[in-house]
Amino acid sequence: MSPLSSPFLKRPESAKPNPMAPRFIDVLVPVALDQTYSYRVPEGLSLAPGDLVSVPLGARGETMGVVWAENAAPNPRLHNRMKDVADKLDVPPLKTELRKFVDWVADYTLSPRGMVLRMALRMGEHLGPARERVGVRLVGPQPARMTPARARVLGLFADGLTRAKGDAVREAGVSAGVIDGLIDEGTLETVVLPGEPVTQPPDPDFRKPEFSLGQLAAADALRTTVDQGGYTVTLLDGVTGSGKTEVYFEGVAENIRHKRQTLILMPEIALTAQSLDRFTARFGTRPAEWHSQLTPRTRARTWAAVAANEVSVVVGARSALFLPYADLGLIVVDEEHDPAYKQEDGAHYHARDMAVVRGSVAKIPVLLASATPSVESEVNARRGRYKRIHLPERFGGAHLPMIEAIDMRREGPPRGRFIAPRLAEAVQIALERNEQALLFLNRRGYAPLTLCRACGFRLQCPNCDAWLVDHRFKRRLVCHHCGFAMPPPMECPNCHATESFAPIGPGVERLEQEAAELFPGARILVLSSDLVESMERLRAELDDVAQGRFDIVIGTQLVAKGHHFPKLNLVGIVDADLGLGNGDPRAAERTFQLLHQVVGRAGREEGRGVGFLQTHQPEHPVMKALILGDREAFYSSEIALREKTGYPPFGRLASLVITANDRHAAESYGRTLASAAPKNEQVRVLGPAEAPIAVVRGRHRFRVLVKAPRGFDLSAYLRAWLSAAPKPRGNVRLEVDVDPQSFF
C-alpha cells in the first residue's frame, strides 16, 4: 500500500503491456485524508472506477473504499509492499458525476477528499441482505380438528392471497400458535415474501391541483425547464402563501414522467412533516426521506434503493445532496435562503451552493425556492445568471398581512413584562374572534442570563465564554454552545446569598408564563427545538396547531418557515431587534428574512393577517422595509451596501479559526499563520482577533478573516498559503471555512 503521491516509473514508449503483469488501482477511503492509496487487484477480480471495495488500511483493518482511478505505472520498487484489494462489494458503483462532485467540493472547501467521500458512503456501511419476510398461504386440506379460531383463519385465506404471518394473526383475531398449528398440519405453508420497497412509485397525475393564472404560468415554465433538461438555475420567488410548493411539484411531476430521480432539499427536519403530507396528497404516496432521525437500517435500505434507481423522489436535509443517485434529473432547494443549509463542522459546505454545483456537474436543472431569497441568489437573478419565476400574490386571493411597529421606547410593557399593551390587546381580540395568535421570540429557555441580586455574579458556563440559559421546564441551567447543564444552585457561589438569583430577559418559556397570566384559559403551546422529544411528537403538535387545538403558539424560528396554520391571523414579534446587534455582515439580511417569514404565517386563509413588531429602532431600514412591505427597497439598499464594501456576493470571504487549550498558544499560532500569508494586492488578511465567543468547550478561539474580490481563486490561494505555513502543533487546531455564514 502506498500513497498516490509516490514517484511513478514512466514506461518507455516502445514497451508493450504485459497481460500477465499485476494490475493496480487507486482507492479513496472515507477517512480524513486527501490522498488515494494504491492496491493490487487480485487475479480474476474485475474492477472499474466507481466500484465499492473492501481494502486493508493499517490498524483499521478492512475498510470500505471506492476505486477512484486506474494506476497504470506505480513505482515498481513498491510492488511488494502493496496489499491486495480484499473484496468487491455487491452494490452499484458510484457514478462519474458523483466522484467529480466529491473532488470539486473537497477542492473548493479545502476539505480532505476522504471526509467528503464519507458523506456519500457513511450511510452505506450497514448494507447487507434485507431482513427476510415470511408469508403464509393456504395449500392443503382442512385440519383433522376444527376450532372456531382455525375456522376464522381458513375463512381469511379462502381468497387465495398470501399474507405476512403477523398480518394473518391480526386480521383473523387469533394467536400465532393457531397459525403455527395449521402450518404443522400442512394446511398452511410458509413462503418468503419479496422485500418491501422503501417507497411506492409516485403518480405524477394522481391529483392535479387547481392553479391561479399566475401559478399556472409558473408551473408551465418549470415543466418546460425540466422537459428541455440541461443545466439551468431557476429562482422561484413567491410571497408567503403563494403556493410555491404546489408549483414546484409540477416540475417534480414532469421529472417523474421522464423517469428520472428528484432531490428536494429542506433546511430542517421539522419542515419535512407538512411537505411530506402535501407530497402524498399530490402524488399518492410518500417520498423517501433522508435525515439524521432515520434508523441505521432504514438509512442503509434507502441508500441502496437510491443507488439502484428504486426510489424516484428523495426529500431530505443537506446530506441528501451526497446520495449516489442512479439518474438524478432535478434538484429543488426549498427555503434556499435558510442558514441551516451551511454545514458548520467537518467539511464546511453550503448545501444550496453545492446543489448548484452538482446540477452543473450532472447537467440538470436546479430550482431554488424562497419568499425571501438570499442576497446572493437575488443578485444572480437580477444579473441574468439565474432565471426568475415570480409569484407576487397569495393563492386564493388572500392578502399579505399588514405590519405595524410598536415603539418600545414609548409604548413598551410595564416593568417585568415583555408583551406590550397594544400587542396584548390584539391577542385578546384574536382570541375573542376564535382565531389563533403566534408570539415569536427567537430565544430558547426561560431567561438568557441569571445573576445574583446581592453581588451581581452571573452564572457562566465553565467551558465556554457564554452565560448559562435558564430552562425552567427542565429545571436546568444550560450552555447552548457545549451542552453543559447543571441544576439551579441553592446559593450564590460568589457571595453565598440564598434565593438571590434573578432571571434577566425573556425566553419562550418565560413568555409562556406571562401569556398564561394575561390570557387565562387560553390553550398555549410552546414550540422550541430543545422541547422537541421526537419528530413524531413535533409533527403531532404542528398538526394540532393546524387543526386549531391551540389558541396561542409561542415559538422560536422552528415555527418561522414552511408551516400552514389556517386559523392564524395575528403574529407578534416580541423582540424584533434581536438579530441586528451581533456584528454579522449578514445580520440585516437574516433579520429581514426571518421576520418576513414569521409574519407571513398570518392570514393565509380566512381574514386579514396582522403582524406587530416590538422594536426599539422602528427607523432601522429592516423595520421600515417590513412595515412598508417594500421588499425591493430592502434588497436594493442591501445589495448596494454589499457592493460598496466588497462583501459577498461581490467579494469572497474565508474564515480561519484557530483553537487551543491555552489562549497564548492559539493567539501565537494565529500570528504565525497570518504572517505566512502570501503577499497579494487583491487579498486582505485581517487578524488574528479573538472570536466573539472566545472560549467554546474549554478551547480558546482566534479568527483570521481573509477577504478577496469575487473572481479571485480564493481556494487556490488558501491551499498555497497553508501548504507553506508552519503546521499547528500540540493541541492547536486550525479550521478553514470558505464562504463562512457564521461569525460567532
XYZ file of C-alpha atoms in Angstrom:
744
model
C 0.000 0.000 0.000
C 1.438 3.406 -0.942
C 0.176 6.936 -1.262
C -0.720 8.180 -4.718
C 1.945 10.827 -4.313
C 4.720 8.204 -4.522
C 7.024 8.753 -7.562
C 5.857 6.877 -10.644
C 8.104 4.982 -13.044
C 7.490 6.211 -16.575
C 7.066 3.325 -19.038
C 9.148 3.623 -22.215
C 7.034 4.310 -25.291
C 8.331 1.169 -27.004
C 7.321 -1.108 -24.121
C 4.283 -3.304 -24.646
C 1.881 -4.021 -21.785
C 2.328 -7.436 -20.288
C -1.051 -9.171 -19.982
C 0.313 -11.205 -17.062
C 1.617 -8.127 -15.193
C -0.183 -7.243 -11.964
C -2.846 -4.547 -12.133
C -3.010 -1.644 -9.694
C -5.782 0.790 -8.764
C -6.075 3.910 -6.611
C -8.698 3.747 -3.875
C -10.192 6.648 -1.919
C -11.257 5.716 1.611
C -13.737 7.683 3.767
C -11.244 8.934 6.355
C -9.727 12.375 6.981
C -7.125 12.049 4.208
C -6.848 13.928 0.934
C -4.975 11.216 -0.963
C -5.866 7.935 -2.573
C -3.994 4.703 -1.828
C -2.725 2.179 -4.336
C -3.681 -1.505 -4.149
C -3.019 -4.581 -6.241
C -6.038 -6.182 -7.946
C -6.173 -9.944 -7.307
C -6.208 -12.102 -10.392
C -9.736 -12.754 -11.637
C -11.305 -9.740 -9.859
C -12.895 -7.262 -12.274
C -12.780 -3.677 -11.003
C -13.518 -0.284 -12.562
C -13.539 3.310 -11.279
C -16.544 3.844 -9.009
C -16.695 0.274 -7.684
C -17.005 -0.093 -3.917
C -14.347 -2.332 -2.436
C -13.091 -3.581 0.883
C -9.400 -2.871 1.412
C -6.917 -3.291 4.288
C -5.952 0.052 5.840
C -3.313 -0.115 8.559
C -4.563 -0.678 12.076
C -8.158 -0.109 10.950
C -8.278 -3.486 9.283
C -10.602 -3.824 6.331
C -12.261 -0.554 5.305
C -14.802 0.357 2.655
C -13.385 2.440 -0.184
C -14.086 3.464 -3.763
C -11.958 2.750 -6.806
C -11.012 6.271 -7.881
C -8.720 5.600 -10.847
C -6.506 3.107 -12.616
C -2.835 3.266 -11.642
C -1.028 2.201 -14.802
C 2.519 2.986 -13.638
C 3.138 2.513 -9.921
C 6.687 2.571 -8.619
C 7.987 -0.990 -9.156
C 10.082 -0.723 -6.012
C 6.829 -0.577 -4.014
C 5.132 -3.565 -5.703
C 5.957 -5.979 -2.910
C 4.707 -3.575 -0.257
C 1.298 -3.084 -1.853
C -1.625 -5.027 -0.467
C -4.401 -6.702 -2.386
C -7.976 -5.496 -2.599
C -9.864 -7.734 -0.178
C -13.191 -7.859 -1.969
C -15.589 -6.089 -4.311
C -18.856 -5.092 -2.640
C -22.115 -6.121 -4.261
C -23.598 -2.616 -4.553
C -23.956 -0.237 -7.504
C -20.772 1.735 -8.271
C -20.526 5.488 -7.641
C -21.119 7.274 -10.920
C -18.529 9.535 -12.525
C -20.782 12.516 -11.793
C -20.727 11.880 -8.032
C -16.970 11.284 -7.989
C -16.385 14.573 -9.827
C -18.685 16.275 -7.329
C -16.726 14.871 -4.384
C -13.469 16.132 -5.928
C -14.986 19.576 -6.586
C -16.369 20.011 -3.061
C -13.091 18.899 -1.496
C -11.063 21.242 -3.707
C -13.328 24.250 -3.070
C -13.758 23.834 0.679
C -10.167 22.636 1.352
C -11.612 19.520 2.996
C -9.855 16.149 2.725
C -11.408 14.193 -0.126
C -11.905 11.241 2.183
C -14.056 13.383 4.501
C -16.263 14.452 1.595
C -16.497 10.852 0.369
C -17.632 9.833 3.863
C -20.797 11.901 3.340
C -21.564 9.803 0.273
C -20.740 6.464 1.940
C -21.373 6.691 5.665
C -24.981 5.586 5.419
C -23.969 2.666 3.254
C -21.884 0.976 5.926
C -24.840 -1.108 7.140
C -25.617 -2.531 3.715
C -26.364 -6.212 3.573
C -29.111 -8.654 2.674
C -32.576 -7.450 3.531
C -34.309 -8.991 6.504
C -36.301 -11.982 5.312
C -40.083 -11.523 5.440
C -42.118 -14.711 5.911
C -45.616 -15.049 4.465
C -48.315 -17.713 4.859
C -50.765 -19.141 2.322
C -53.384 -21.921 2.070
C -52.148 -25.080 0.334
C -53.527 -28.225 1.975
C -56.771 -29.857 3.134
C -58.701 -28.796 6.211
C -57.178 -29.908 9.515
C -58.492 -33.009 11.257
C -59.615 -30.943 14.241
C -61.537 -27.734 13.594
C -61.944 -24.932 16.116
C -63.608 -21.504 15.806
C -60.166 -19.866 15.681
C -58.983 -22.212 12.918
C -62.211 -21.587 11.027
C -61.571 -17.844 11.087
C -58.067 -18.387 9.712
C -59.305 -20.628 6.890
C -62.038 -18.149 6.063
C -59.414 -15.399 5.843
C -57.198 -17.384 3.460
C -60.100 -18.527 1.280
C -59.343 -15.636 -1.067
C -56.085 -17.354 -2.089
C -53.866 -14.432 -1.051
C -50.515 -14.714 0.717
C -50.210 -12.714 3.918
C -47.432 -11.872 6.334
C -47.777 -14.050 9.414
C -48.280 -11.048 11.699
C -50.997 -9.653 9.414
C -52.818 -13.003 9.432
C -52.771 -13.113 13.238
C -54.184 -9.612 13.446
C -56.829 -9.943 10.713
C -58.154 -13.301 11.955
C -58.025 -12.260 15.616
C -56.122 -15.384 16.693
C -52.823 -16.170 18.399
C -49.646 -17.026 16.492
C -49.961 -20.579 17.850
C -53.120 -21.159 15.783
C -51.231 -20.253 12.594
C -48.266 -22.435 13.602
C -50.555 -25.391 14.256
C -52.095 -25.149 10.777
C -48.614 -24.945 9.269
C -47.556 -28.080 11.177
C -50.586 -29.968 9.829
C -49.853 -28.907 6.229
C -52.975 -26.787 5.805
C -50.887 -23.632 5.525
C -47.342 -23.212 4.257
C -44.744 -20.504 4.687
C -43.193 -18.655 1.780
C -40.545 -15.935 1.581
C -42.134 -12.608 0.670
C -40.398 -10.148 -1.634
C -38.618 -7.295 0.118
C -40.715 -4.261 0.978
C -39.789 -1.241 -1.162
C -38.568 1.905 0.582
C -41.455 3.771 -1.022
C -44.008 3.260 -3.763
C -43.589 4.975 -7.161
C -45.296 8.399 -7.133
C -48.043 9.069 -9.681
C -47.476 12.427 -11.431
C -51.174 12.584 -12.352
C -52.646 11.407 -9.023
C -54.208 14.763 -8.146
C -53.623 17.760 -10.355
C -54.142 20.974 -8.397
C -56.267 23.937 -9.392
C -53.981 26.868 -10.110
C -54.439 30.586 -10.429
C -53.311 32.114 -13.732
C -50.019 33.200 -12.162
C -49.353 29.761 -10.699
C -50.276 28.082 -13.969
C -47.781 30.214 -15.902
C -45.089 29.429 -13.318
C -45.856 25.694 -13.426
C -45.741 25.688 -17.229
C -42.345 27.409 -17.152
C -40.971 24.814 -14.720
C -42.343 21.908 -16.768
C -40.653 23.360 -19.848
C -37.350 23.727 -17.981
C -37.443 20.099 -16.840
C -38.594 18.868 -20.249
C -35.705 20.618 -22.005
C -33.178 19.322 -19.478
C -29.616 20.537 -19.236
C -28.059 22.697 -16.550
C -30.031 25.774 -15.536
C -30.732 27.508 -12.237
C -34.201 28.968 -11.641
C -35.225 31.126 -8.683
C -38.881 30.531 -7.761
C -39.541 33.782 -5.926
C -43.002 33.877 -4.378
C -44.537 35.720 -1.446
C -45.508 33.688 1.620
C -48.696 31.744 0.900
C -48.326 31.991 -2.887
C -48.273 28.214 -3.339
C -44.609 27.766 -4.263
C -44.587 24.143 -3.082
C -47.534 23.152 -5.290
C -45.921 24.960 -8.223
C -42.538 23.276 -7.950
C -44.342 19.945 -7.530
C -45.285 20.370 -11.208
C -41.604 20.403 -12.103
C -41.184 17.281 -9.965
C -44.148 15.646 -11.736
C -42.580 16.350 -15.134
C -39.292 14.837 -13.973
C -41.168 11.721 -12.771
C -42.740 11.411 -16.226
C -39.225 11.441 -17.657
C -38.481 8.537 -15.254
C -35.649 10.420 -13.585
C -34.884 10.953 -9.904
C -35.639 14.154 -7.981
C -33.980 15.561 -4.851
C -35.958 18.053 -2.732
C -33.726 19.650 -0.102
C -35.200 21.053 3.127
C -33.139 23.119 5.596
C -34.535 21.423 8.714
C -36.198 18.105 9.502
C -39.081 19.975 11.149
C -40.090 21.343 7.737
C -40.497 17.911 6.180
C -43.723 16.961 8.027
C -46.197 19.160 6.172
C -44.176 18.869 2.964
C -44.468 15.069 3.094
C -48.219 15.349 3.616
C -48.524 17.734 0.665
C -46.402 15.418 -1.465
C -48.609 12.450 -0.561
C -51.768 14.403 -1.413
C -50.298 15.386 -4.795
C -48.603 12.119 -5.835
C -50.497 9.425 -3.900
C -47.505 8.147 -1.903
C -44.769 9.453 0.363
C -41.281 10.122 -0.986
C -38.176 8.596 0.503
C -36.850 10.561 3.481
C -33.203 11.288 4.281
C -32.178 12.904 7.552
C -30.421 12.181 10.833
C -33.515 10.755 12.550
C -33.650 7.636 10.350
C -32.630 4.305 11.865
C -29.350 2.828 10.555
C -31.218 0.046 8.761
C -33.634 2.493 7.086
C -30.717 4.677 6.005
C -28.935 1.664 4.529
C -32.054 0.488 2.645
C -32.720 4.000 1.335
C -29.090 4.471 0.276
C -29.158 1.194 -1.653
C -32.555 1.945 -3.215
C -31.383 5.370 -4.405
C -28.255 3.825 -5.946
C -30.303 1.103 -7.640
C -32.821 3.616 -9.078
C -35.632 2.109 -6.993
C -36.517 5.494 -5.467
C -37.973 8.271 -7.581
C -38.070 11.229 -5.161
C -35.984 11.958 -2.059
C -36.925 14.675 0.440
C -34.070 15.327 2.796
C -31.705 17.537 4.744
C -28.433 18.834 3.285
C -26.620 15.453 3.462
C -29.094 14.059 0.888
C -27.074 16.010 -1.668
C -24.334 13.345 -1.460
C -26.518 10.280 -2.080
C -25.453 8.065 -5.024
C -28.381 8.807 -7.362
C -28.603 6.459 -10.297
C -30.263 9.002 -12.611
C -30.722 12.400 -10.975
C -32.761 14.746 -13.163
C -33.815 17.650 -10.912
C -32.713 19.308 -7.655
C -35.100 21.536 -5.690
C -33.757 23.649 -2.810
C -36.733 24.802 -0.717
C -36.267 27.855 1.547
C -32.961 28.390 -0.251
C -32.065 31.387 1.916
C -32.035 29.413 5.167
C -28.712 29.500 7.084
C -29.283 25.885 8.216
C -28.031 24.811 4.781
C -24.492 25.600 5.927
C -22.584 22.643 7.386
C -20.581 24.106 10.262
C -18.431 21.112 11.241
C -16.359 18.573 9.347
C -16.411 19.628 5.701
C -17.713 23.221 5.719
C -20.050 23.464 2.730
C -23.239 25.318 1.864
C -25.817 22.849 0.552
C -27.560 25.440 -1.648
C -24.329 26.385 -3.401
C -23.215 22.767 -3.685
C -26.629 21.835 -5.108
C -25.949 24.325 -7.897
C -22.527 22.713 -8.399
C -23.970 19.200 -8.506
C -26.561 20.374 -11.020
C -23.752 21.793 -13.156
C -21.692 18.587 -12.945
C -24.727 16.392 -13.722
C -26.036 18.837 -16.371
C -29.534 19.002 -14.833
C -31.904 21.822 -13.765
C -31.707 23.277 -10.259
C -34.656 25.107 -8.696
C -34.247 27.473 -5.729
C -37.468 28.441 -3.916
C -37.972 31.195 -1.346
C -40.215 34.071 -0.309
C -37.104 35.952 0.817
C -34.210 34.956 -1.462
C -30.650 35.217 -0.242
C -28.832 38.322 -1.431
C -26.559 36.023 -3.461
C -29.492 34.463 -5.350
C -31.218 37.837 -5.751
C -28.101 39.307 -7.360
C -27.717 36.280 -9.653
C -31.344 36.646 -10.752
C -31.045 40.412 -11.294
C -27.924 39.941 -13.407
C -29.386 37.146 -15.522
C -27.265 34.275 -14.211
C -30.420 32.642 -12.844
C -33.867 32.556 -14.371
C -36.571 34.072 -12.179
C -40.177 32.921 -11.815
C -42.139 35.361 -9.667
C -45.368 34.713 -7.732
C -46.366 38.143 -6.382
C -49.776 37.194 -4.980
C -51.095 34.764 -2.388
C -53.136 31.808 -3.532
C -56.922 32.144 -3.432
C -56.912 35.934 -3.255
C -55.651 36.073 0.346
C -53.977 39.354 1.315
C -50.478 39.758 2.643
C -50.505 40.706 6.334
C -50.412 44.321 7.467
C -47.402 45.092 9.673
C -47.267 47.671 12.449
C -44.392 48.735 14.664
C -44.706 49.042 18.423
C -42.056 51.555 19.522
C -40.807 50.071 22.779
C -39.284 53.427 23.772
C -42.736 54.994 24.043
C -45.293 52.204 24.429
C -43.341 49.340 25.941
C -44.692 46.897 28.550
C -44.676 47.510 32.314
C -41.546 46.618 34.280
C -41.039 42.856 34.442
C -43.297 42.265 31.414
C -42.332 41.692 27.779
C -45.629 41.867 25.878
C -46.567 45.476 25.117
C -50.152 46.573 25.933
C -51.064 47.091 22.247
C -49.899 43.579 21.347
C -51.720 42.099 24.364
C -54.914 43.871 23.277
C -54.560 42.486 19.734
C -54.084 38.949 21.088
C -57.210 39.308 23.239
C -59.250 40.428 20.220
C -57.959 37.473 18.192
C -58.990 35.054 20.945
C -62.468 36.590 21.101
C -62.775 36.043 17.342
C -61.800 32.388 17.815
C -58.583 32.996 15.873
C -55.053 31.943 16.701
C -52.120 34.155 17.687
C -48.390 33.489 17.357
C -45.888 35.141 19.694
C -42.405 34.825 18.246
C -39.169 35.108 20.208
C -36.015 33.547 18.796
C -34.608 32.683 22.201
C -34.894 29.269 23.845
C -35.391 28.615 27.545
C -36.798 30.838 30.298
C -34.128 33.547 30.502
C -30.786 34.055 28.691
C -28.996 35.247 31.829
C -29.205 34.589 35.572
C -27.471 36.900 38.052
C -27.224 37.339 41.793
C -29.113 40.410 43.003
C -26.847 40.611 46.042
C -23.424 40.795 44.352
C -24.089 40.862 40.580
C -22.438 37.473 39.945
C -23.530 35.934 36.625
C -23.851 32.199 36.113
C -21.452 31.298 33.325
C -20.547 28.064 31.548
C -17.288 26.628 32.956
C -16.264 25.506 29.448
C -17.354 28.443 27.282
C -17.377 32.214 27.173
C -21.179 32.211 27.451
C -23.895 32.664 30.066
C -25.961 29.709 31.210
C -29.533 29.778 29.932
C -32.294 29.087 32.441
C -34.568 26.249 31.267
C -37.389 26.177 33.815
C -39.316 23.343 32.148
C -36.321 21.058 32.674
C -35.077 22.754 35.875
C -31.618 23.070 34.353
C -29.141 25.818 33.505
C -27.780 25.002 30.048
C -24.960 26.196 27.797
C -26.182 26.347 24.198
C -22.637 26.029 22.844
C -21.208 22.944 24.523
C -24.278 21.359 26.152
C -23.061 21.736 29.753
C -26.012 21.606 32.155
C -26.480 21.905 35.913
C -29.388 22.309 38.335
C -30.037 25.830 39.645
C -27.712 26.416 42.632
C -29.214 26.852 46.090
C -26.874 29.769 46.853
C -24.605 32.190 45.012
C -21.111 30.658 44.507
C -19.601 34.123 44.933
C -21.340 35.680 47.967
C -23.264 32.623 49.253
C -26.527 34.558 49.377
C -29.612 32.326 49.160
C -32.660 32.903 46.945
C -30.808 35.820 45.331
C -30.742 34.744 41.692
C -32.917 36.680 39.240
C -33.660 35.836 35.591
C -32.694 38.619 33.167
C -34.511 38.918 29.861
C -37.132 36.653 28.295
C -37.030 33.285 26.598
C -40.034 31.445 25.173
C -40.693 29.671 28.490
C -40.921 32.989 30.343
C -43.147 34.336 27.598
C -45.463 31.349 28.098
C -45.719 32.193 31.788
C -46.635 35.803 31.003
C -49.166 34.780 28.348
C -50.850 32.399 30.797
C -51.273 35.270 33.246
C -52.525 37.721 30.606
C -54.885 35.287 28.875
C -56.240 32.830 31.475
C -57.998 29.869 29.902
C -56.176 30.165 26.578
C -54.680 26.952 25.250
C -50.964 27.706 24.883
C -48.270 25.672 23.111
C -44.534 26.368 23.234
C -42.580 25.199 20.183
C -38.817 25.200 20.628
C -36.104 22.823 19.414
C -34.972 21.964 22.950
C -38.522 20.861 23.834
C -38.942 18.555 20.818
C -38.851 14.996 22.165
C -39.173 13.332 18.762
C -40.108 14.088 15.188
C -43.396 12.257 15.676
C -44.243 14.492 18.650
C -43.353 17.641 16.709
C -45.457 16.587 13.738
C -48.389 15.870 16.046
C -48.068 19.280 17.715
C -47.859 21.103 14.379
C -50.950 19.215 13.248
C -52.730 20.222 16.468
C -51.971 23.867 15.698
C -53.216 23.486 12.118
C -56.419 21.882 13.434
C -56.999 24.797 15.816
C -56.466 22.870 19.051
C -54.293 25.681 20.481
C -55.164 29.363 20.796
C -51.689 30.847 21.308
C -48.456 29.464 19.887
C -45.185 30.709 21.372
C -42.188 29.714 19.312
C -38.647 30.187 18.114
C -37.531 30.034 14.475
C -38.881 26.469 14.463
C -42.298 27.980 13.581
C -40.999 30.556 11.116
C -40.892 28.620 7.878
C -43.000 26.374 5.741
C -45.902 25.785 8.144
C -49.501 26.455 7.214
C -51.874 27.350 10.074
C -55.330 28.211 8.635
C -56.712 29.949 11.755
C -53.623 32.045 12.479
C -54.219 35.728 11.744
C -52.050 37.509 14.315
C -48.272 37.394 14.730
C -46.428 39.336 17.407
C -42.626 39.646 17.220
C -41.649 40.154 20.846
C -38.062 41.305 20.171
C -37.662 42.337 16.544
C -34.192 43.816 17.167
C -32.681 40.584 18.486
C -30.617 39.678 15.417
C -29.382 43.151 14.460
C -26.664 43.809 17.016
C -24.217 40.916 16.641
C -21.702 42.327 14.136
C -22.547 39.735 11.470
C -22.314 41.242 7.948
C -25.481 39.304 7.092
C -27.375 40.479 10.206
C -29.755 42.812 8.345
C -30.498 40.235 5.651
C -31.170 37.435 8.129
C -33.344 39.601 10.367
C -35.424 40.724 7.383
C -35.814 37.168 6.102
C -36.708 35.696 9.497
C -39.257 38.357 10.457
C -40.786 38.392 6.977
C -41.205 34.620 7.117
C -42.686 34.683 10.633
C -45.212 37.400 9.861
C -46.018 35.504 6.661
C -47.634 32.748 8.760
C -50.593 35.114 9.354
C -53.722 35.435 7.230
C -53.061 32.614 4.797
C -56.712 31.565 4.509
C -59.517 33.482 6.236
C -59.355 37.111 7.295
C -56.571 39.676 7.007
C -53.357 38.872 8.799
C -51.690 41.404 11.057
C -48.131 41.480 12.368
C -46.728 43.571 15.218
C -43.010 44.301 15.562
C -41.908 45.231 19.070
C -38.774 47.273 18.359
C -36.557 49.943 19.882
C -35.491 51.143 16.424
C -38.529 51.453 14.120
C -36.463 53.756 11.866
C -33.990 50.937 11.028
C -34.009 50.082 7.278
C -35.066 46.490 8.053
C -38.064 47.619 10.135
C -39.068 50.287 7.603
C -38.956 47.771 4.734
C -41.090 45.288 6.690
C -43.658 47.896 7.778
C -43.995 49.379 4.294
C -43.960 45.954 2.625
C -41.201 47.254 0.369
C -39.057 44.193 -0.197
C -37.419 45.610 -3.303
C -36.192 48.672 -1.420
C -34.542 46.473 1.200
C -32.789 44.292 -1.367
C -31.638 47.297 -3.392
C -30.140 49.059 -0.360
C -28.548 45.864 0.998
C -27.091 44.963 -2.415
C -25.683 48.488 -2.815
C -24.070 48.283 0.640
C -22.541 44.866 -0.083
C -21.170 46.076 -3.412
C -19.670 49.182 -1.810
C -17.964 47.209 0.981
C -16.934 44.234 -1.177
C -18.841 41.672 0.883
C -20.467 38.584 -0.728
C -21.676 38.189 -3.383
C -19.363 40.986 -4.620
C -16.370 39.628 -2.735
C -15.077 36.409 -1.247
C -14.502 35.586 2.420
C -12.724 32.779 4.222
C -12.509 32.260 7.957
C -9.517 30.561 9.561
C -10.362 29.685 13.165
C -7.520 28.688 15.472
C -8.382 26.896 18.712
C -6.221 25.636 21.575
C -6.484 24.718 25.234
C -4.217 27.671 26.018
C -5.079 31.244 24.970
C -1.473 32.207 24.289
C -0.905 29.141 22.092
C -3.969 29.950 19.970
C -3.035 33.610 19.559
C 0.629 32.814 18.884
C -0.152 30.362 16.101
C -2.706 32.794 14.670
C 0.017 35.454 14.381
C 2.433 32.944 12.829
C -0.218 31.859 10.335
C -1.185 35.421 9.385
C 2.450 36.427 8.867
C 2.920 33.491 6.457
C 0.101 34.670 4.138
C 1.354 35.126 0.551
C 1.557 38.765 -0.497
C -1.196 39.655 -2.927
C -2.603 43.130 -3.580
C -6.081 41.708 -4.095
C -6.246 39.924 -0.748
C -6.730 41.412 2.707
C -5.773 39.289 5.718
C -7.423 40.567 8.904
C -6.421 39.366 12.337
C -5.867 37.258 14.250
C -8.548 38.617 16.555
C -10.288 36.937 19.437
C -13.577 35.423 18.286
C -16.817 36.974 19.632
C -17.300 33.835 21.722
C -13.715 33.497 22.840
C -13.946 30.090 24.545
C -16.042 27.081 23.498
C -15.742 23.664 25.178
C -12.671 24.861 27.030
C -10.810 25.849 23.861
C -9.707 29.436 23.203
C -10.652 30.776 19.766
C -8.953 33.278 17.451
C -10.021 34.134 13.904
C -8.150 35.233 10.799
C -10.518 36.642 8.166
C -9.483 36.636 4.506
C -11.192 38.980 2.047
C -10.762 38.854 -1.738
C -12.534 40.021 -4.941
C -15.372 37.932 -6.347
C -13.430 36.453 -9.275
C -10.360 35.602 -7.207
C -9.451 31.912 -6.784
C -9.541 32.029 -3.001
C -9.342 28.245 -2.561
C -6.086 28.048 -4.520
C -4.650 30.977 -2.543
C -5.532 29.328 0.767
C -4.115 25.990 -0.358
C -0.780 27.546 -1.297
C -0.722 29.527 1.952
C -1.449 26.560 4.214
C 0.970 24.241 2.440
C 3.837 26.698 3.051
C 2.809 27.857 6.553
C 4.001 26.075 9.715
C 1.619 23.332 10.753
C -0.224 23.633 14.083
C 1.380 21.620 16.873
C 0.300 20.130 20.162
C -3.357 20.785 20.913
C -3.601 23.719 18.474
C -6.193 23.140 15.742
C -6.937 25.034 12.531
C -10.374 25.052 10.891
C -10.882 26.560 7.425
C -14.303 27.809 6.359
C -14.605 29.092 2.795
C -17.685 31.337 2.388
C -18.465 31.457 6.136
C -22.043 32.045 7.248
C -21.394 32.270 10.986
C -19.114 34.777 12.703
C -19.559 33.858 16.374
